[in-house]
mmCIF file of C-alpha atoms and ligand atoms in Angstrom:
data_model
loop_
_atom_site.group_PDB
_atom_site.id
_atom_site.type_symbol
_atom_site.label_atom_id
_atom_site.label_comp_id
_atom_site.label_asym_id
_atom_site.label_seq_id
_atom_site.Cartn_x
_atom_site.Cartn_y
_atom_site.Cartn_z
ATOM 1 C CA UNK K 1 -46.501 103.648 166.934
ATOM 2 C CA UNK K 2 -43.709 102.087 165.006
ATOM 3 C CA UNK K 3 -42.570 98.459 165.912
ATOM 4 C CA UNK K 4 -39.064 99.502 166.756
ATOM 5 C CA UNK K 5 -40.436 102.378 168.850
ATOM 6 C CA UNK K 6 -42.454 99.893 170.893
ATOM 7 C CA UNK K 7 -39.490 97.604 171.450
ATOM 8 C CA UNK K 8 -37.299 100.328 172.865
ATOM 9 C CA UNK K 9 -39.880 101.937 175.131
ATOM 10 C CA UNK K 10 -40.845 101.129 178.667
ATOM 11 C CA UNK K 11 -42.401 97.798 179.548
ATOM 12 C CA UNK K 12 -45.674 99.277 180.727
ATOM 13 C CA UNK K 13 -46.684 101.728 178.036
ATOM 14 C CA UNK K 14 -50.209 102.120 179.454
ATOM 15 C CA UNK K 15 -48.913 103.202 182.768
ATOM 16 C CA UNK K 16 -46.680 105.768 181.041
ATOM 17 C CA UNK K 17 -49.645 107.020 178.971
ATOM 18 C CA UNK K 18 -51.625 107.414 182.120
ATOM 19 C CA UNK K 19 -48.795 109.526 183.657
ATOM 20 C CA UNK K 20 -48.654 111.631 180.431
ATOM 21 C CA UNK K 21 -52.346 112.234 180.439
ATOM 22 C CA UNK K 22 -52.081 113.387 184.086
ATOM 23 C CA UNK K 23 -49.332 115.827 182.951
ATOM 24 C CA UNK K 24 -51.478 116.945 179.984
ATOM 25 C CA UNK K 25 -54.503 117.721 182.168
ATOM 26 C CA UNK K 26 -52.224 119.519 184.726
ATOM 27 C CA UNK K 27 -50.709 121.712 182.009
ATOM 28 C CA UNK K 28 -54.138 122.944 180.819
ATOM 29 C CA UNK K 29 -55.352 123.612 184.326
ATOM 30 C CA UNK K 30 -52.171 125.448 185.116
ATOM 31 C CA UNK K 31 -52.376 127.396 181.867
ATOM 32 C CA UNK K 32 -55.867 128.687 182.842
ATOM 33 C CA UNK K 33 -55.003 129.346 186.441
ATOM 34 C CA UNK K 34 -51.961 131.435 185.562
ATOM 35 C CA UNK K 35 -53.677 133.141 182.696
ATOM 36 C CA UNK K 36 -56.761 134.263 184.602
ATOM 37 C CA UNK K 37 -54.759 134.954 187.772
ATOM 38 C CA UNK K 38 -52.416 137.276 185.843
ATOM 39 C CA UNK K 39 -55.406 139.291 184.641
ATOM 40 C CA UNK K 40 -57.080 139.544 188.090
ATOM 41 C CA UNK K 41 -53.950 140.337 190.033
ATOM 42 C CA UNK K 42 -53.680 143.448 192.232
ATOM 43 C CA UNK K 43 -50.846 144.794 194.380
ATOM 44 C CA UNK K 44 -47.186 145.675 194.165
ATOM 45 C CA UNK K 45 -45.113 144.676 191.081
ATOM 46 C CA UNK K 46 -48.266 143.775 189.281
ATOM 47 C CA UNK K 47 -47.079 144.779 185.851
ATOM 48 C CA UNK K 48 -43.787 142.954 186.054
ATOM 49 C CA UNK K 49 -45.415 139.869 187.618
ATOM 50 C CA UNK K 50 -48.414 139.855 185.224
ATOM 51 C CA UNK K 51 -46.219 139.905 182.134
ATOM 52 C CA UNK K 52 -44.037 137.009 183.366
ATOM 53 C CA UNK K 53 -47.027 134.919 184.570
ATOM 54 C CA UNK K 54 -48.482 135.219 181.008
ATOM 55 C CA UNK K 55 -45.131 133.991 179.664
ATOM 56 C CA UNK K 56 -45.264 131.033 182.086
ATOM 57 C CA UNK K 57 -48.867 130.354 181.011
ATOM 58 C CA UNK K 58 -47.754 130.179 177.361
ATOM 59 C CA UNK K 59 -44.888 127.902 178.282
ATOM 60 C CA UNK K 60 -47.442 125.537 179.931
ATOM 61 C CA UNK K 61 -49.291 125.394 176.618
ATOM 62 C CA UNK K 62 -46.015 124.554 174.936
ATOM 63 C CA UNK K 63 -45.562 121.693 177.382
ATOM 64 C CA UNK K 64 -49.087 120.444 176.584
ATOM 65 C CA UNK K 65 -48.090 120.302 172.845
ATOM 66 C CA UNK K 66 -44.974 118.224 173.646
ATOM 67 C CA UNK K 67 -46.863 115.849 175.923
ATOM 68 C CA UNK K 68 -49.809 115.296 173.609
ATOM 69 C CA UNK K 69 -47.552 114.549 170.678
ATOM 70 C CA UNK K 70 -45.788 111.934 172.741
ATOM 71 C CA UNK K 71 -48.963 110.365 173.883
ATOM 72 C CA UNK K 72 -50.064 109.940 170.226
ATOM 73 C CA UNK K 73 -46.595 108.647 169.197
ATOM 74 C CA UNK K 74 -46.925 106.013 171.938
ATOM 75 C CA UNK K 75 -50.303 104.921 170.565
ATOM 76 C CA UNK K 76 -52.298 106.448 173.381
ATOM 77 C CA UNK K 77 -55.453 108.492 173.508
ATOM 78 C CA UNK K 78 -55.102 111.948 174.964
ATOM 79 C CA UNK K 79 -57.719 113.422 177.303
ATOM 80 C CA UNK K 80 -60.279 114.818 174.819
ATOM 81 C CA UNK K 81 -62.741 116.470 177.188
ATOM 82 C CA UNK K 82 -61.935 119.345 179.630
ATOM 83 C CA UNK K 83 -64.362 117.848 182.111
ATOM 84 C CA UNK K 84 -61.876 114.974 182.480
ATOM 85 C CA UNK K 85 -58.995 117.309 183.385
ATOM 86 C CA UNK K 86 -59.736 117.257 187.096
ATOM 87 C CA UNK K 87 -59.986 113.377 187.048
ATOM 88 C CA UNK K 88 -56.496 112.997 185.524
ATOM 89 C CA UNK K 89 -54.738 115.851 187.230
ATOM 90 C CA UNK K 90 -53.026 115.298 190.550
ATOM 91 C CA UNK K 91 -52.251 118.991 191.019
ATOM 92 C CA UNK K 92 -55.147 120.923 192.474
ATOM 93 C CA UNK K 93 -56.667 123.771 190.487
ATOM 94 C CA UNK K 94 -56.164 126.712 192.756
ATOM 95 C CA UNK K 95 -58.934 129.201 192.020
ATOM 96 C CA UNK K 96 -57.533 132.789 192.146
ATOM 97 C CA UNK K 97 -60.471 134.116 194.168
ATOM 98 C CA UNK K 98 -58.197 136.450 196.134
ATOM 99 C CA UNK K 99 -56.370 138.679 193.562
ATOM 100 C CA UNK K 100 -53.722 139.911 195.872
ATOM 101 C CA UNK K 101 -50.306 139.309 194.141
ATOM 102 C CA UNK K 102 -48.857 137.363 197.030
ATOM 103 C CA UNK K 103 -51.843 134.965 197.206
ATOM 104 C CA UNK K 104 -51.719 134.403 193.395
ATOM 105 C CA UNK K 105 -47.957 133.738 193.559
ATOM 106 C CA UNK K 106 -48.321 131.212 196.415
ATOM 107 C CA UNK K 107 -51.033 129.331 194.490
ATOM 108 C CA UNK K 108 -48.889 129.278 191.329
ATOM 109 C CA UNK K 109 -45.876 128.126 193.364
ATOM 110 C CA UNK K 110 -47.936 125.065 194.546
ATOM 111 C CA UNK K 111 -48.687 124.365 190.871
ATOM 112 C CA UNK K 112 -45.039 124.610 189.784
ATOM 113 C CA UNK K 113 -43.918 122.324 192.624
ATOM 114 C CA UNK K 114 -46.594 119.729 191.713
ATOM 115 C CA UNK K 115 -45.440 119.941 188.077
ATOM 116 C CA UNK K 116 -41.835 119.365 189.054
ATOM 117 C CA UNK K 117 -42.871 116.203 190.941
ATOM 118 C CA UNK K 118 -44.815 115.035 187.948
ATOM 119 C CA UNK K 119 -41.886 115.464 185.433
ATOM 120 C CA UNK K 120 -39.396 114.147 187.936
ATOM 121 C CA UNK K 121 -41.493 111.002 188.144
ATOM 122 C CA UNK K 122 -41.847 110.650 184.393
ATOM 123 C CA UNK K 123 -38.125 111.127 183.946
ATOM 124 C CA UNK K 124 -37.401 108.504 186.650
ATOM 125 C CA UNK K 125 -39.792 106.017 185.063
ATOM 126 C CA UNK K 126 -38.347 106.380 181.570
ATOM 127 C CA UNK K 127 -34.704 106.966 182.366
ATOM 128 C CA UNK K 128 -32.461 104.496 180.442
ATOM 129 C CA UNK K 129 -35.557 102.907 178.684
ATOM 130 C CA UNK K 130 -37.551 105.366 176.710
ATOM 131 C CA UNK K 131 -35.127 108.110 175.741
ATOM 132 C CA UNK K 132 -37.499 110.267 173.810
ATOM 133 C CA UNK K 133 -39.939 110.593 176.713
ATOM 134 C CA UNK K 134 -37.136 110.918 179.149
ATOM 135 C CA UNK K 135 -35.616 113.829 177.205
ATOM 136 C CA UNK K 136 -38.975 115.534 176.887
ATOM 137 C CA UNK K 137 -39.628 115.228 180.646
ATOM 138 C CA UNK K 138 -36.205 116.697 181.439
ATOM 139 C CA UNK K 139 -36.749 119.577 179.010
ATOM 140 C CA UNK K 140 -40.127 120.460 180.599
ATOM 141 C CA UNK K 141 -38.740 119.901 184.089
ATOM 142 C CA UNK K 142 -36.134 122.559 183.459
ATOM 143 C CA UNK K 143 -38.802 125.057 182.546
ATOM 144 C CA UNK K 144 -40.827 124.245 185.656
ATOM 145 C CA UNK K 145 -37.715 124.677 187.848
ATOM 146 C CA UNK K 146 -37.266 128.141 186.305
ATOM 147 C CA UNK K 147 -40.899 128.999 186.941
ATOM 148 C CA UNK K 148 -40.608 127.952 190.593
ATOM 149 C CA UNK K 149 -37.448 130.058 190.881
ATOM 150 C CA UNK K 150 -39.090 133.171 189.376
ATOM 151 C CA UNK K 151 -42.012 132.858 191.823
ATOM 152 C CA UNK K 152 -39.735 132.277 194.823
ATOM 153 C CA UNK K 153 -37.788 135.448 193.978
ATOM 154 C CA UNK K 154 -40.944 137.608 193.764
ATOM 155 C CA UNK K 155 -42.179 136.256 197.052
ATOM 156 C CA UNK K 156 -38.784 136.994 198.659
ATOM 157 C CA UNK K 157 -38.969 140.568 197.223
ATOM 158 C CA UNK K 158 -42.466 140.996 198.639
ATOM 159 C CA UNK K 159 -41.314 139.699 202.074
ATOM 160 C CA UNK K 160 -38.366 142.061 202.013
ATOM 161 C CA UNK K 161 -40.735 144.967 201.261
ATOM 162 C CA UNK K 162 -42.974 144.025 204.212
ATOM 163 C CA UNK K 163 -39.930 143.891 206.511
ATOM 164 C CA UNK K 164 -38.873 147.345 205.433
ATOM 165 C CA UNK K 165 -42.372 148.715 206.071
ATOM 166 C CA UNK K 166 -42.362 147.213 209.519
ATOM 167 C CA UNK K 167 -39.012 148.818 210.310
ATOM 168 C CA UNK K 168 -40.148 152.186 208.971
ATOM 169 C CA UNK K 169 -43.133 152.142 211.307
ATOM 170 C CA UNK K 170 -41.159 151.319 214.462
HETATM 171 FE FE1 FE H 1 -45.705 123.061 182.389
HETATM 172 FE FE1 FE H 2 -44.727 125.838 185.021
HETATM 173 MG MG1 MG H 3 -39.728 132.904 183.838
#
């Protein structure tokens, strides 16, 4: 990391690198969870949801690229072994053992909300101090907010459908 870069960054670079490694591990776990979940999924709207979840999964990989590049710029060492992902991640890996679309979406929603907290925290920690990391965190945060919104909309549609079925049966 350049001397000037060090002087303008946060006081506790190690703490920040720890947070970024947490985010990196979470992105990879989220990537696999969404990717495998999209392929296993069954139920209504599967084609539409599957395609969009694969887009989300790819966006998580894009986030991993941004985060790892910043860790290296800051002079840190990124997590280099997948077996350490669970140690660094704060967001649970939610195994898609029930392939029903609603279950998969609820699990992914938990992941998105956990990611939102993570990037909110990184943005708060770097705001006004480390502009590069701050800007990256806000950029990723905006994607995670969009992912959360996509999933909430599908869950609302599924609920609406269930209500209509109930009415039709009465
Ligand atoms: Fe992400
Ligand atoms: Fe996401
Ligand atoms: Mg989307």
